[in-house]
mmCIF file of C-alpha atoms in Angstrom:
data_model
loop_
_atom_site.group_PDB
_atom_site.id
_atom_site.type_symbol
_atom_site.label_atom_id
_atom_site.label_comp_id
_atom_site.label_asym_id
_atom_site.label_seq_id
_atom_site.Cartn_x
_atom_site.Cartn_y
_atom_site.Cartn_z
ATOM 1 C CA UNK A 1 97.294 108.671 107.997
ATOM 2 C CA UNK A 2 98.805 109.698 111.373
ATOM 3 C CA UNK A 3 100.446 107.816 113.604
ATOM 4 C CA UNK A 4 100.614 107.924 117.836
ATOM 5 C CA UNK A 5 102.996 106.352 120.428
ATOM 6 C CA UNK A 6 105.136 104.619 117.474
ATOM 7 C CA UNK A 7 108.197 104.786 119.848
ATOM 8 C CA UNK A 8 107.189 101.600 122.092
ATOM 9 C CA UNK A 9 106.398 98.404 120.918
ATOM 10 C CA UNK A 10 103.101 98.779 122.798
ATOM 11 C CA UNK A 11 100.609 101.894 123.421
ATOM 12 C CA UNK A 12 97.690 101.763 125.857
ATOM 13 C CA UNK A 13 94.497 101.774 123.645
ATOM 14 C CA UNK A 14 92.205 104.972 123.030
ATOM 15 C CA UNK A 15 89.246 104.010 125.068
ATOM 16 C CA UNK A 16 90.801 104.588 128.059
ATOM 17 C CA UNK A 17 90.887 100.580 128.942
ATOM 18 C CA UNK A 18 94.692 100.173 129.301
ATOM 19 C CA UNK A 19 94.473 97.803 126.476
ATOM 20 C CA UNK A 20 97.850 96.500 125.117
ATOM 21 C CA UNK A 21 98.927 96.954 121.378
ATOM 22 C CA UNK A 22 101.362 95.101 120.216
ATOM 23 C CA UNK A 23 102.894 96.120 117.080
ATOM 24 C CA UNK A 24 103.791 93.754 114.151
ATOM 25 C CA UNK A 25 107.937 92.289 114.589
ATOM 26 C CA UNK A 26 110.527 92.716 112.070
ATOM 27 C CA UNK A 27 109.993 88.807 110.798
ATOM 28 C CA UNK A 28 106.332 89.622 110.135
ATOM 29 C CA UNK A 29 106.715 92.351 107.972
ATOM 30 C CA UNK A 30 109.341 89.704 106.020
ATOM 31 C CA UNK A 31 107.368 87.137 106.119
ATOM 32 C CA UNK A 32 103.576 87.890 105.466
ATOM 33 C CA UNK A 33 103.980 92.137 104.662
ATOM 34 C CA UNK A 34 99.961 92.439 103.932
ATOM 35 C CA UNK A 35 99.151 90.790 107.288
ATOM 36 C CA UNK A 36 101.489 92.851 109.326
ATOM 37 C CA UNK A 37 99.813 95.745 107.484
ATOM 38 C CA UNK A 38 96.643 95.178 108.732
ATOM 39 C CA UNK A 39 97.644 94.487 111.511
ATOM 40 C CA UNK A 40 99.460 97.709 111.778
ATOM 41 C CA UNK A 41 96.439 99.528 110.555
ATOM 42 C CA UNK A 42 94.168 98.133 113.307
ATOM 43 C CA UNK A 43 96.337 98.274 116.261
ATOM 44 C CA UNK A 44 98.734 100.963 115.474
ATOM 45 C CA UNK A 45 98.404 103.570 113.219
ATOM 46 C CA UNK A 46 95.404 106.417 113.916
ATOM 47 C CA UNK A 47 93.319 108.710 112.058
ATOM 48 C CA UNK A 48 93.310 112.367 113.193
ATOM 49 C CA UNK A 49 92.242 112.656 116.669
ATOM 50 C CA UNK A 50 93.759 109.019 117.619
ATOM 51 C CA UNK A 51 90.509 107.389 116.965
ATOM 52 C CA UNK A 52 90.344 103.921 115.098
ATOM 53 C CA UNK A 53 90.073 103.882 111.068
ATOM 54 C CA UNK A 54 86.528 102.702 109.979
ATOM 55 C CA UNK A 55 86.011 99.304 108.370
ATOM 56 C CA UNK A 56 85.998 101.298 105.043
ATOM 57 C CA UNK A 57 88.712 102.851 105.275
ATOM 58 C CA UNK A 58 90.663 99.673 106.008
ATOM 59 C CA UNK A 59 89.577 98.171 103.077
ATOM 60 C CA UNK A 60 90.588 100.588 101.386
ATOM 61 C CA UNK A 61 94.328 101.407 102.908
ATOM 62 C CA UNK A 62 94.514 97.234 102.953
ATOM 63 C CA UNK A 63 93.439 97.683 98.945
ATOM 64 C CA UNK A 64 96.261 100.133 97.749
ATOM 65 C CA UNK A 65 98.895 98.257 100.302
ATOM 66 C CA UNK A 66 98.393 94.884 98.514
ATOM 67 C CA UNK A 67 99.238 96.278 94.938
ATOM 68 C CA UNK A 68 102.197 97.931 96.475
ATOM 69 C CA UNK A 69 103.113 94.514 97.973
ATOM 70 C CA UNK A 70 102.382 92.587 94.441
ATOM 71 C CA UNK A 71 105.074 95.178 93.132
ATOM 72 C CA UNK A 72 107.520 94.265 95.592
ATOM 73 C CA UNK A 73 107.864 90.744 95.473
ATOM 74 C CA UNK A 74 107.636 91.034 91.430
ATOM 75 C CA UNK A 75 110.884 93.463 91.593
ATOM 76 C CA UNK A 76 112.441 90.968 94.154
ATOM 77 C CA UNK A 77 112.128 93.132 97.205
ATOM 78 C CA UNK A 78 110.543 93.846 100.115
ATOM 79 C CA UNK A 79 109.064 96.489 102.217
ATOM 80 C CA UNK A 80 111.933 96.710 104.320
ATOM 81 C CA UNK A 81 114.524 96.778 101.897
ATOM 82 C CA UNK A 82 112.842 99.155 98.815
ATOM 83 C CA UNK A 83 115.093 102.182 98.236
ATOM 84 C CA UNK A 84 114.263 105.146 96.324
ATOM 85 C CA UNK A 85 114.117 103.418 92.913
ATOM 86 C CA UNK A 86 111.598 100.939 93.348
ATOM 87 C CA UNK A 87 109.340 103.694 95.279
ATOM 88 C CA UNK A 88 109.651 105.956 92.231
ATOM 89 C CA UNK A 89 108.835 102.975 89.983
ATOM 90 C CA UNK A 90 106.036 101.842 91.727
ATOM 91 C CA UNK A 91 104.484 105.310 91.854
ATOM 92 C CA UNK A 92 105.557 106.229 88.410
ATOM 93 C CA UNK A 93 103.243 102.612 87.602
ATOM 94 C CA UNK A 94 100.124 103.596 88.939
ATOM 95 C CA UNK A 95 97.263 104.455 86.626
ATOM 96 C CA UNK A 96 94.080 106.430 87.216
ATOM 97 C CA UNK A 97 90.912 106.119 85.854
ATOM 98 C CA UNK A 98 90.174 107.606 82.397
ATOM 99 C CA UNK A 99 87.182 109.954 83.753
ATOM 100 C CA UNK A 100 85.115 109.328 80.631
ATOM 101 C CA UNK A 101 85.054 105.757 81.891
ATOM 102 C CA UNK A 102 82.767 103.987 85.367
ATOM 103 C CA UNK A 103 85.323 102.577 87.789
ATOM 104 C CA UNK A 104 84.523 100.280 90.797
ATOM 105 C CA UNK A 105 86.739 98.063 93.157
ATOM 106 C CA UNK A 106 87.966 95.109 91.961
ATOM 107 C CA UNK A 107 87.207 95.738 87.872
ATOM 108 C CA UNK A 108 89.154 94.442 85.401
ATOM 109 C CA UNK A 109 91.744 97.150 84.558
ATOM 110 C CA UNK A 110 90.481 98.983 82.387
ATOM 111 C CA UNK A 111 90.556 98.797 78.282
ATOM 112 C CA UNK A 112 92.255 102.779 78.070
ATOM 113 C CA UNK A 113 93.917 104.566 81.218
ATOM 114 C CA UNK A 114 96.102 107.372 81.779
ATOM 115 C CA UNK A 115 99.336 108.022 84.399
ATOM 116 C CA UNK A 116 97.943 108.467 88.380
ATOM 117 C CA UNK A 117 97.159 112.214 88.955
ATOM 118 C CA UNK A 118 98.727 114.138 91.906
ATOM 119 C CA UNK A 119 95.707 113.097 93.840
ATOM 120 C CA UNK A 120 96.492 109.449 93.571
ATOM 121 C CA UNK A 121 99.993 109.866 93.681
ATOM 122 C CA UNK A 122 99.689 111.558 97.202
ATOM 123 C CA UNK A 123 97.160 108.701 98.166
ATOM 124 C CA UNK A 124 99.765 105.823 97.621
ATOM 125 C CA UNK A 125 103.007 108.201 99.070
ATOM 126 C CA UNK A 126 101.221 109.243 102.207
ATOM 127 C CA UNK A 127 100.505 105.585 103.193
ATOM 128 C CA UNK A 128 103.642 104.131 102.165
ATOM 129 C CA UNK A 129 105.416 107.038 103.732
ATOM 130 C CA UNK A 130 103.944 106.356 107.041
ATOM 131 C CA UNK A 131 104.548 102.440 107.045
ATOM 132 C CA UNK A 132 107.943 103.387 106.394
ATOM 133 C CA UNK A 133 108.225 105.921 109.588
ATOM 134 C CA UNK A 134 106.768 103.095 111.151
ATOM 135 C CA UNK A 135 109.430 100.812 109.915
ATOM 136 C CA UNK A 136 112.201 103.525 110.943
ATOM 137 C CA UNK A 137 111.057 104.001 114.332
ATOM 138 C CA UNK A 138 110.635 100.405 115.407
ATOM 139 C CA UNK A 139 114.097 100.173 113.706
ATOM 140 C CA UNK A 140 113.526 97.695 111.236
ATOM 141 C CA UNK A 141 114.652 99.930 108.664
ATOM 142 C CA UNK A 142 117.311 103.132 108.714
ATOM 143 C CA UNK A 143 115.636 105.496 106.462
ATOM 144 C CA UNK A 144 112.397 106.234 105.046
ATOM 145 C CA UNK A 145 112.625 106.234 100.751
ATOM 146 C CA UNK A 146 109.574 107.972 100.237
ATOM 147 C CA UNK A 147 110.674 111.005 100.043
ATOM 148 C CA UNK A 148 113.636 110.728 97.674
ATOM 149 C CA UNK A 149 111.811 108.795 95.191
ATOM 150 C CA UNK A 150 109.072 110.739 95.387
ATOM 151 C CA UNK A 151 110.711 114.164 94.617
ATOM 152 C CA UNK A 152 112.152 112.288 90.846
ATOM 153 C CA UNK A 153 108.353 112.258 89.662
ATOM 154 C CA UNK A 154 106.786 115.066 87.785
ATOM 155 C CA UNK A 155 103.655 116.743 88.479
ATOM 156 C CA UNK A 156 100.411 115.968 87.283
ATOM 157 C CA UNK A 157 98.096 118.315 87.596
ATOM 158 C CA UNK A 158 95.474 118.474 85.075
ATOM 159 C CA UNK A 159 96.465 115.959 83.039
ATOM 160 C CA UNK A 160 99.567 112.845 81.984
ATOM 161 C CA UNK A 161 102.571 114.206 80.695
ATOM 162 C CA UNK A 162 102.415 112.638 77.017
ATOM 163 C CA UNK A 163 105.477 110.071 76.569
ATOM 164 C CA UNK A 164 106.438 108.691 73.432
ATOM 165 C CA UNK A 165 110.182 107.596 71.869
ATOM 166 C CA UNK A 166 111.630 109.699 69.229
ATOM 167 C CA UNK A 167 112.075 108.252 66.113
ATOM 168 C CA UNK A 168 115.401 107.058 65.961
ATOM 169 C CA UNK A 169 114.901 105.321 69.482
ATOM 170 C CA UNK A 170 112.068 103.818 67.968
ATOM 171 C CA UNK A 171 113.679 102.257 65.326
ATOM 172 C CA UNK A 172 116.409 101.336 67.872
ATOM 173 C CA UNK A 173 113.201 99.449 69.983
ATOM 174 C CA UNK A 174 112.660 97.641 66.854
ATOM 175 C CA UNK A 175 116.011 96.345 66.166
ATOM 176 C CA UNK A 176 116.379 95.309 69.523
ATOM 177 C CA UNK A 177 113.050 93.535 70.154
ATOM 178 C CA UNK A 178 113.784 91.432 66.449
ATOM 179 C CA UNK A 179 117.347 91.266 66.437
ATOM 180 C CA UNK A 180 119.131 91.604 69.476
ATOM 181 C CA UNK A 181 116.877 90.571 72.658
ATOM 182 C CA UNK A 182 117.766 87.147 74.067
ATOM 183 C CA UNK A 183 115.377 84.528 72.984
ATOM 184 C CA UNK A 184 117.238 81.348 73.909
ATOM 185 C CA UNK A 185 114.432 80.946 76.702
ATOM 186 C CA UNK A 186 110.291 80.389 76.379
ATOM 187 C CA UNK A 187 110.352 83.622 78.615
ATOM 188 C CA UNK A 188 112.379 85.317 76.471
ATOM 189 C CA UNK A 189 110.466 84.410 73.542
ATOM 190 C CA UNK A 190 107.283 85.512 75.522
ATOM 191 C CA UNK A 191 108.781 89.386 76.253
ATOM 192 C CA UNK A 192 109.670 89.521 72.703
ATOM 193 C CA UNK A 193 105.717 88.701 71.328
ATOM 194 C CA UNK A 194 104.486 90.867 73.903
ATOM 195 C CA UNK A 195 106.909 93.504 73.650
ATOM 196 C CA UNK A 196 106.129 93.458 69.997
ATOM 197 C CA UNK A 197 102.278 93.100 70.033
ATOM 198 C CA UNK A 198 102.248 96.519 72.976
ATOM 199 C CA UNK A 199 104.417 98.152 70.445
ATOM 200 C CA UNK A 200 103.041 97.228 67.045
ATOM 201 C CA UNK A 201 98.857 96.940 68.188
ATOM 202 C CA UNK A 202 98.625 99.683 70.523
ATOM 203 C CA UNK A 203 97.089 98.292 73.306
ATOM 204 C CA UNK A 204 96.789 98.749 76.999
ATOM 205 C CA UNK A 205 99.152 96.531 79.207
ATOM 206 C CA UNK A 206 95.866 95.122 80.547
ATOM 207 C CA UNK A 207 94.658 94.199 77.229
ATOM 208 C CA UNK A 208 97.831 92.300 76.546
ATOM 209 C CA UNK A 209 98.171 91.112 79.872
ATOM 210 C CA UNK A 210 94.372 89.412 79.620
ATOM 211 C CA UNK A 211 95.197 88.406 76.361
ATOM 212 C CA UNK A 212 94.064 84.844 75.059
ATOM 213 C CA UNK A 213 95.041 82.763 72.358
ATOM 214 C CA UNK A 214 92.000 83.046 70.189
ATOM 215 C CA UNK A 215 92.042 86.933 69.897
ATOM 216 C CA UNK A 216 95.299 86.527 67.429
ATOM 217 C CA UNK A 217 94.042 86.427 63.984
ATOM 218 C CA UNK A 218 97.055 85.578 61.336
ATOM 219 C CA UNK A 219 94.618 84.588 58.530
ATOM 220 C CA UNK A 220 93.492 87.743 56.914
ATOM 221 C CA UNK A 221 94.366 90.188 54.648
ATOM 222 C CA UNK A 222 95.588 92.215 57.963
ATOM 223 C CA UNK A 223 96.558 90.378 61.203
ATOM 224 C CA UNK A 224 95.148 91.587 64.323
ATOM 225 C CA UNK A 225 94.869 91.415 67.693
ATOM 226 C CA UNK A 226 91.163 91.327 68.313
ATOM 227 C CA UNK A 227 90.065 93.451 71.363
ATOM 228 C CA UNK A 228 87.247 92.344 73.159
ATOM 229 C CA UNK A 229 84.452 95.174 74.944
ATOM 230 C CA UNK A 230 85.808 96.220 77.989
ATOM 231 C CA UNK A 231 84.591 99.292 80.297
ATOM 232 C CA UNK A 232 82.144 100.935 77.679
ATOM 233 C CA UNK A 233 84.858 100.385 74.856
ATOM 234 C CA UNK A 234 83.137 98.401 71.981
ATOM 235 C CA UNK A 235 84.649 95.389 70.472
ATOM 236 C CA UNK A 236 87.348 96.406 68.004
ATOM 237 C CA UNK A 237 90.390 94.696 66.146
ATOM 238 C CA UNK A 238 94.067 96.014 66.191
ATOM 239 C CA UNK A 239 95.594 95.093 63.086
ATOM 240 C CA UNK A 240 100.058 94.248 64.098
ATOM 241 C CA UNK A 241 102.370 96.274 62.759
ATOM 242 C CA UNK A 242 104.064 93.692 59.489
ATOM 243 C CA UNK A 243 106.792 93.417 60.938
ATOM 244 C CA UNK A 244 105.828 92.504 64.165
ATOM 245 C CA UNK A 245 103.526 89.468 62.879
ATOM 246 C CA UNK A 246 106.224 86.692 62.412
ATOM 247 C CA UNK A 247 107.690 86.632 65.787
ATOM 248 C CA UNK A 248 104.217 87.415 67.030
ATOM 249 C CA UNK A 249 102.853 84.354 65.519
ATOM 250 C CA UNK A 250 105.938 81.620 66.031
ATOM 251 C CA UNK A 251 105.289 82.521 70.025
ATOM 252 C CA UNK A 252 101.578 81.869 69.545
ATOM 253 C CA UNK A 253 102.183 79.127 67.827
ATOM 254 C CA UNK A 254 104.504 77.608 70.605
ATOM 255 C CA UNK A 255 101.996 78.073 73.283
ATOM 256 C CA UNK A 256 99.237 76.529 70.805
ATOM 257 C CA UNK A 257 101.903 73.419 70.830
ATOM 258 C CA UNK A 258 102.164 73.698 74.774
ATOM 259 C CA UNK A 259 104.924 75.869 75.587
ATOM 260 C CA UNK A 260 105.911 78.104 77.987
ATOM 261 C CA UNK A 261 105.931 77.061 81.844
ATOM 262 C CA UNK A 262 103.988 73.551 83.175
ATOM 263 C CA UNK A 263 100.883 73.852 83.997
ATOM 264 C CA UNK A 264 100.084 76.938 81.891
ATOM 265 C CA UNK A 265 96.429 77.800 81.121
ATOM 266 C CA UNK A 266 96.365 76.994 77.241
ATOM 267 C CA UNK A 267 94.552 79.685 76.881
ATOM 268 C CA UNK A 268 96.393 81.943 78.033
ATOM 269 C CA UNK A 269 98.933 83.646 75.598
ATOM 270 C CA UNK A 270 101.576 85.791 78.216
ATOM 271 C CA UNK A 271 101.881 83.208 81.370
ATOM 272 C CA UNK A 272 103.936 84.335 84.228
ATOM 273 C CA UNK A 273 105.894 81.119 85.644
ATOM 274 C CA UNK A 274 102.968 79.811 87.825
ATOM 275 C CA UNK A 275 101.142 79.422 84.486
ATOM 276 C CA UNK A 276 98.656 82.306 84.875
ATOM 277 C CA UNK A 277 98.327 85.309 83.011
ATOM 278 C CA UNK A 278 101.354 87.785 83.715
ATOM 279 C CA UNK A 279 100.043 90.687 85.836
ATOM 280 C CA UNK A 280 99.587 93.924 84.717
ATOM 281 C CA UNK A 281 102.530 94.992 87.332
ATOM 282 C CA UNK A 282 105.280 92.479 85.297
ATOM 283 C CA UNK A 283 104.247 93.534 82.193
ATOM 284 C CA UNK A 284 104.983 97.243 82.924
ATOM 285 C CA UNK A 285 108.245 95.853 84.473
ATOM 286 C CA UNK A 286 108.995 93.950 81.071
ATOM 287 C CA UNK A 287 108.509 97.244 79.324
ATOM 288 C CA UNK A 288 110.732 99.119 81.698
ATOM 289 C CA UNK A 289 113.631 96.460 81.512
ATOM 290 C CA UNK A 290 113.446 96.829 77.649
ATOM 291 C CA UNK A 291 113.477 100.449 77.460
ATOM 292 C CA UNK A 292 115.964 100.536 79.951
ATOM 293 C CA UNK A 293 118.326 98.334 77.516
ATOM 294 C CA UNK A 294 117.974 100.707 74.663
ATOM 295 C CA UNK A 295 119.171 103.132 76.672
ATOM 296 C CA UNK A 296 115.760 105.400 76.961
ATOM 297 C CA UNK A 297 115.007 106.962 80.294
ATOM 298 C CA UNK A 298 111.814 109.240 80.219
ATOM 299 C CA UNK A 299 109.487 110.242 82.991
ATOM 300 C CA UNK A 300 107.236 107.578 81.787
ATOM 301 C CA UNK A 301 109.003 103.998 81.369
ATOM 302 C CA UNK A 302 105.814 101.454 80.851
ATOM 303 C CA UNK A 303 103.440 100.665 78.623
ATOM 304 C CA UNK A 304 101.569 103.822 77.379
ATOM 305 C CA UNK A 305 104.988 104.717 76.204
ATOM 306 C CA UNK A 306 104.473 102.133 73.668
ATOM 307 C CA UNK A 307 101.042 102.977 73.219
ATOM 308 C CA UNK A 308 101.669 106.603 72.454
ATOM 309 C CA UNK A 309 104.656 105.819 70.236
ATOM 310 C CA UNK A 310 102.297 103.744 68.134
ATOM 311 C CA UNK A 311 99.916 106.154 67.887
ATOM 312 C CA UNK A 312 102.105 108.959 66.824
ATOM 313 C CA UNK A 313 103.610 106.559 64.395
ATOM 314 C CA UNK A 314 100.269 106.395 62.829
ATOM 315 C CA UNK A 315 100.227 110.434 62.445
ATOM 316 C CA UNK A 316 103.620 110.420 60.924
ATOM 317 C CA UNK A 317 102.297 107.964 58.593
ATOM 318 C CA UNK A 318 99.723 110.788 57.141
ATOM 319 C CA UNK A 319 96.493 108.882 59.455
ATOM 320 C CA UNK A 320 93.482 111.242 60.848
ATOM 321 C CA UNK A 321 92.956 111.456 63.972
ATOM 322 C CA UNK A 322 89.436 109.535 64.154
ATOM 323 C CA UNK A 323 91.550 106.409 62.233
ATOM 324 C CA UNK A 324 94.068 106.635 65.141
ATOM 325 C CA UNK A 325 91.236 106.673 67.780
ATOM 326 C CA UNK A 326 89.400 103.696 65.652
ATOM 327 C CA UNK A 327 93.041 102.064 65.800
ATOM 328 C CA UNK A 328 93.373 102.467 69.694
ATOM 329 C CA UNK A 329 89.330 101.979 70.478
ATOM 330 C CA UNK A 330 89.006 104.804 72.225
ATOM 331 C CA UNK A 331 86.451 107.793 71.709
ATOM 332 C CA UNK A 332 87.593 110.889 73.372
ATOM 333 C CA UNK A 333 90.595 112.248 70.934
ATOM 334 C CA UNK A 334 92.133 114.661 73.649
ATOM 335 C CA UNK A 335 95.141 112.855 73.423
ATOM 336 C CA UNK A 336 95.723 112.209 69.942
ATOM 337 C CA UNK A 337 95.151 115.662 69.229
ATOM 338 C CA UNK A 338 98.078 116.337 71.635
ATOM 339 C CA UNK A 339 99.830 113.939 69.579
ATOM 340 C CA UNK A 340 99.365 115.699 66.358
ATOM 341 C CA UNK A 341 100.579 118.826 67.851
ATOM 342 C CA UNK A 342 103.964 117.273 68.463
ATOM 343 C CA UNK A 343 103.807 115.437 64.732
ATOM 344 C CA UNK A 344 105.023 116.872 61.073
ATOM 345 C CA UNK A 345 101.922 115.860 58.777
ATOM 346 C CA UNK A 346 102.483 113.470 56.424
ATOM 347 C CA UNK A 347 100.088 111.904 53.767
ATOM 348 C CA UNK A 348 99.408 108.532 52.060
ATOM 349 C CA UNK A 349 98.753 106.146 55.340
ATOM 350 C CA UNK A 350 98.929 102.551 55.978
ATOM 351 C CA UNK A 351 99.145 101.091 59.253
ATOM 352 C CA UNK A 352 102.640 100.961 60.631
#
């Protein structure tokens, strides 16, 4: 995006009509962020050779600025108070689309995903960066964070930078998430099963975060979590880890009885506190907060940590890789295989 004229709180318009632009105040980017975005978009900011974005392309900007605004107010701040931190979390959050899978606006996320490439990354950087010029010019803010948080991530080029714990930081996930995390509170008790079920199933924060009551099975030989088909991936159970099933199963239980917030969709099994399903934004920020208490700090801090740590626990367990792919419901091995690489060989598997 490229900006013109951002010094004066009004430009003359490019059609040569001497029409006003007003640009959006301080208290509107408080108060309603997504409508002084638009607004911004429209009436301020320019593609290259000052001319007007299309319609498309406002969708689109107006698109990737809502989910950075759904981040911000689920962190507790605002576009004119983010630092460096919550930039570098909110990029570091992203996910692209698995290529092997059909993407289209507005789709439920989808069943397997992988970190943002550099592509994407740049994308949702260059637009933020220039709101925040914006911001700094009109004076609303005193620096731009872009930048420093930014320069923390990694770069992905060709592919995600594999993330998993290490053993022992596994085992100290474990111990926390069954002895140690504060459960005195239904929310509290929610992290934990969901915490647990990411960590001892395998699946993708949008799985869990679109995760209903009835897809818990406790009654056979193995308890699962059964998947349903999602983006080309076939319907598929993930049996929980044993000693993730009690816990698991008393919060299940409690929302079966009615628990949780008022108002909650019974259905539902992980409801936010306005009753719907927790978005796929808190649940990487319940992941993060948890990792962050056990003292683990990678490049990657949200769910797919968890995913790959499950996986690899499965190799170091003696499993193939086409029973860890069955386990995860997902076709192309690339990963796993990168997994393996990593992971001393072991034999005589069970699920773990």
């Amino acid at each position: 995006m490229n900006q013109q004229g951002l010094n004066a709180g009004n430009r003359t318009g490019g059609d040569g009509c001497g029409k006003s632009v007003r640009a959006p105040s301080r208290a509107e980017w408080q108060s309603d962020p997504e409508k002084a975005f638009k607004g911004w978009v429209v009436e301020v900011a320019t593609s290259k050779g000052d001319l007007p974005y299309s319609e498309r392309s406002q969708r689109q900007y107006a698109a990737m600025f809502h989910r950075f605004a759904t981040f911000l107010k689920t962190c507790g701040s605002s576009v004119l108070s983010a630092g460096p931190d919550v930039i570098e979390a909110y990029l570091a959050s992203l996910e692209g689309r698995n290529p092997y899978e059909p993407g289209c606006a507005g789709s439920p996320p989808p069943a397997s995903s992988r970190p943002a490439t550099r592509s994407t990354l740049k994308r949702h950087s260059d637009l933020i960066d220039d709101v925040m010029n914006h911001l700094v010019v009109e004076g609303y803010r005193t620096e731009n964070p872009v930048f420093a948080g930014t320069r923390r991530l990694p770069g992905r080029d060709t592919g995600p930078q594999l993330v998993c714990l290490p053993d022992q930081v596994d085992a100290r996930l474990q111990d926390y998430l069954l002895n140690v995390m504060d459960t005195s509170s239904w929310a509290g008790r929610r992290n934990r099963a969901l915490l647990l079920l990411l960590s001892g199933s395998g699946i993708t924060s949008g799985q869990a975060s679109n995760a209903r009551l009835s897809q818990f099975i406790f009654d056979d030989a193995v308890p699962s979590f059964e998947c349903v088909p999602q983006n080309n991936v076939d319907h598929y159970r993930a049996p929980l880890a044993q000693s993730s099933v009690a816990a698991i199963r008393e919060w299940v239980e409690e929302r079966q009885l009615g628990g949780g917030p008022s108002g909650a969709d019974p259905e539902v099994a992980f409801p936010g506190k306005g009753g719907g399903a927790l978005s796929t934004t808190r649940v990487y920020l319940e992941v993060r907060k948890v990792l962050q208490a056990i003292e683990f700090h990678g490049n990657d801090m949200g769910p797919r940590v968890l995913r790959n740590t499950y996986a690899r626990r499965q190799l170091l367990n003696g499993a193939s890789v086409d029973v860890v792919a069955r386990l995860l419901g997902i076709e192309n091995p690339r990963n796993i295989l990168r997994l393996l690489r990593i992971t001393p060989a072991h034999t005589g598997y069970v699920p773990v």
